[in-house]
Amino acid sequence: MKERYYLVREDILPEAVLKTIQVKQLLASGEVKTVYDATMQIGLSRSAFYKYKDGIHLLNQLERERIVTISFDLEHRSGILSEVLTKIASFGGNVLTINQSIPLQGRANVVISVEISNLIEELDELLQTLHKLTGVKRIHIVGQG
């Protein structure tokens, strides 16, 4: 199932979701050391915290991490994916995920998610450089956040 995201106004969120954010903020700030201490202080059960913790984030936290998902069609030959990954790293990109299809008719589709907050060049420059690599047949951005 594809994940879907919504931008929701705070005042319509259930209390448990709002308290989960408060617990996460306490833990991140170092004011408390354990989930138990944070949930006790906020008045939230640990089970509710664990239910919601991976699904709720402050919008400004997500904005700090710039992530781009790039789809490539690569020739099926040894070393081309390694060249792509090396080039991404040389630009300061941090590869988060790699999904590759089985090669068909001499090509494989590879989808790579890259954190680009620390790029030393513009994203367009990285994409142009990647497209020039021998064996890269097609490249396009699938998503950006």
Coordinates of C-alpha atoms in Angstrom, one line a residue:
M1 CA 0.0 0.0 0.0
K2 CA 1.3 3.4 -1.0
E3 CA 1.9 5.8 1.9
R4 CA -0.2 9.0 1.7
Y5 CA 0.5 12.2 3.6
Y6 CA -1.8 15.0 4.7
L7 CA -1.2 18.5 6.0
V8 CA -3.6 18.8 8.9
R9 CA -4.4 21.7 11.2
E10 CA -3.3 21.0 14.8
D11 CA -6.7 21.7 16.4
I12 CA -8.4 18.8 14.7
L13 CA -5.8 16.1 15.6
P14 CA -6.7 13.6 18.4
E15 CA -5.2 14.3 21.8
A16 CA -3.1 11.2 21.7
V17 CA -1.4 12.3 18.4
L18 CA -0.7 15.8 19.9
K19 CA 0.7 14.2 23.1
T20 CA 2.9 12.0 21.0
I21 CA 4.6 15.1 19.5
Q22 CA 5.1 16.5 23.0
V23 CA 6.7 13.2 24.1
K24 CA 9.0 13.3 21.0
Q25 CA 10.0 16.9 21.8
L26 CA 10.8 16.0 25.4
L27 CA 13.0 13.1 24.3
A28 CA 14.7 15.2 21.6
S29 CA 15.5 18.0 24.0
G30 CA 17.1 15.7 26.5
E31 CA 14.7 16.9 29.3
V32 CA 13.9 13.3 29.9
K33 CA 15.9 10.2 29.2
T34 CA 13.3 7.5 28.7
V35 CA 10.0 7.0 26.9
Y36 CA 8.5 5.9 30.2
D37 CA 9.5 9.2 31.9
A38 CA 8.3 11.3 28.9
T39 CA 4.9 9.6 28.6
M40 CA 4.4 9.8 32.4
Q41 CA 5.1 13.6 32.3
I42 CA 2.8 14.2 29.3
G43 CA 0.0 11.8 30.4
L44 CA 0.1 9.4 27.5
S45 CA 0.3 5.7 27.5
R46 CA 3.5 4.1 26.1
S47 CA 1.4 2.0 23.8
A48 CA -0.3 5.1 22.3
F49 CA 3.2 6.7 21.9
Y50 CA 4.6 3.7 20.0
K51 CA 1.5 3.5 17.9
Y52 CA 1.8 7.1 16.6
K53 CA 5.6 7.9 17.0
D54 CA 6.6 7.0 13.4
G55 CA 3.7 8.6 11.7
I56 CA 3.7 12.1 13.2
H57 CA 6.3 14.8 12.7
L58 CA 6.5 18.5 13.0
L59 CA 6.5 20.1 9.5
N60 CA 9.7 22.1 10.2
Q61 CA 11.5 18.8 11.1
L62 CA 10.7 17.4 7.7
E63 CA 11.8 20.6 6.0
R64 CA 15.4 20.2 7.3
E65 CA 15.8 17.0 5.4
R66 CA 15.6 17.6 1.7
I67 CA 15.0 14.3 0.0
V68 CA 14.7 13.6 -3.7
T69 CA 13.7 10.3 -5.3
I70 CA 15.3 9.7 -8.7
S71 CA 14.4 7.0 -11.2
F72 CA 17.1 5.7 -13.6
D73 CA 17.1 3.3 -16.5
L74 CA 20.6 1.7 -16.5
E75 CA 22.3 -0.6 -18.9
H76 CA 22.7 -4.1 -17.5
R77 CA 26.5 -4.1 -17.0
S78 CA 28.8 -4.5 -14.1
G79 CA 29.7 -1.3 -12.2
I80 CA 27.2 1.2 -13.5
L81 CA 25.2 1.4 -10.3
S82 CA 28.4 1.7 -8.4
E83 CA 29.4 4.7 -10.6
V84 CA 26.0 6.4 -10.0
L85 CA 26.3 5.9 -6.2
T86 CA 29.9 7.2 -6.2
K87 CA 28.9 10.3 -8.2
I88 CA 26.0 11.0 -5.8
A89 CA 28.4 10.8 -2.9
S90 CA 30.9 13.0 -4.5
F91 CA 28.3 15.7 -4.8
G92 CA 27.5 15.4 -1.0
G93 CA 24.3 13.4 -1.5
N94 CA 23.4 10.7 1.1
V95 CA 21.7 7.7 -0.4
L96 CA 18.8 6.6 1.8
T97 CA 17.2 3.8 -0.3
I98 CA 17.9 1.8 -3.5
N99 CA 15.2 -0.3 -5.3
Q100 CA 16.3 -2.1 -8.4
S101 CA 14.2 -4.2 -10.8
I102 CA 15.4 -7.3 -12.5
P103 CA 17.1 -6.4 -15.8
L104 CA 14.9 -6.8 -18.9
Q105 CA 16.1 -6.4 -22.5
G106 CA 19.5 -5.2 -21.2
R107 CA 18.2 -2.5 -18.9
A108 CA 17.3 -2.2 -15.2
N109 CA 15.1 0.4 -13.5
V110 CA 16.7 1.7 -10.3
V111 CA 15.0 4.1 -7.9
I112 CA 17.2 5.9 -5.5
S113 CA 16.1 8.2 -2.6
V114 CA 18.8 10.7 -1.8
E115 CA 19.1 13.3 1.1
I116 CA 20.3 16.4 -0.6
S117 CA 20.6 18.9 2.2
N118 CA 24.4 18.9 1.9
L119 CA 24.9 19.0 -1.8
I120 CA 28.0 20.9 -2.9
E121 CA 26.3 21.8 -6.2
E122 CA 22.8 22.4 -7.3
L123 CA 20.5 19.4 -7.9
D124 CA 20.3 20.2 -11.6
E125 CA 24.1 19.9 -11.9
L126 CA 24.0 16.5 -10.1
L127 CA 21.3 15.3 -12.5
Q128 CA 23.1 16.5 -15.6
T129 CA 26.3 14.8 -14.4
L130 CA 24.5 11.5 -13.7
H131 CA 22.9 11.6 -17.1
K132 CA 26.3 11.9 -18.8
L133 CA 27.6 8.7 -17.2
T134 CA 28.0 5.9 -19.6
G135 CA 25.2 3.4 -19.2
V136 CA 22.6 5.8 -17.8
K137 CA 19.9 5.7 -20.4
R138 CA 17.1 7.7 -18.7
I139 CA 16.9 9.7 -15.5
H140 CA 14.0 11.7 -13.9
I141 CA 12.8 12.9 -10.6
V142 CA 10.0 10.9 -9.2
G143 CA 9.4 12.9 -6.1
Q144 CA 11.0 15.7 -4.0
G145 CA 10.4 16.8 -0.5

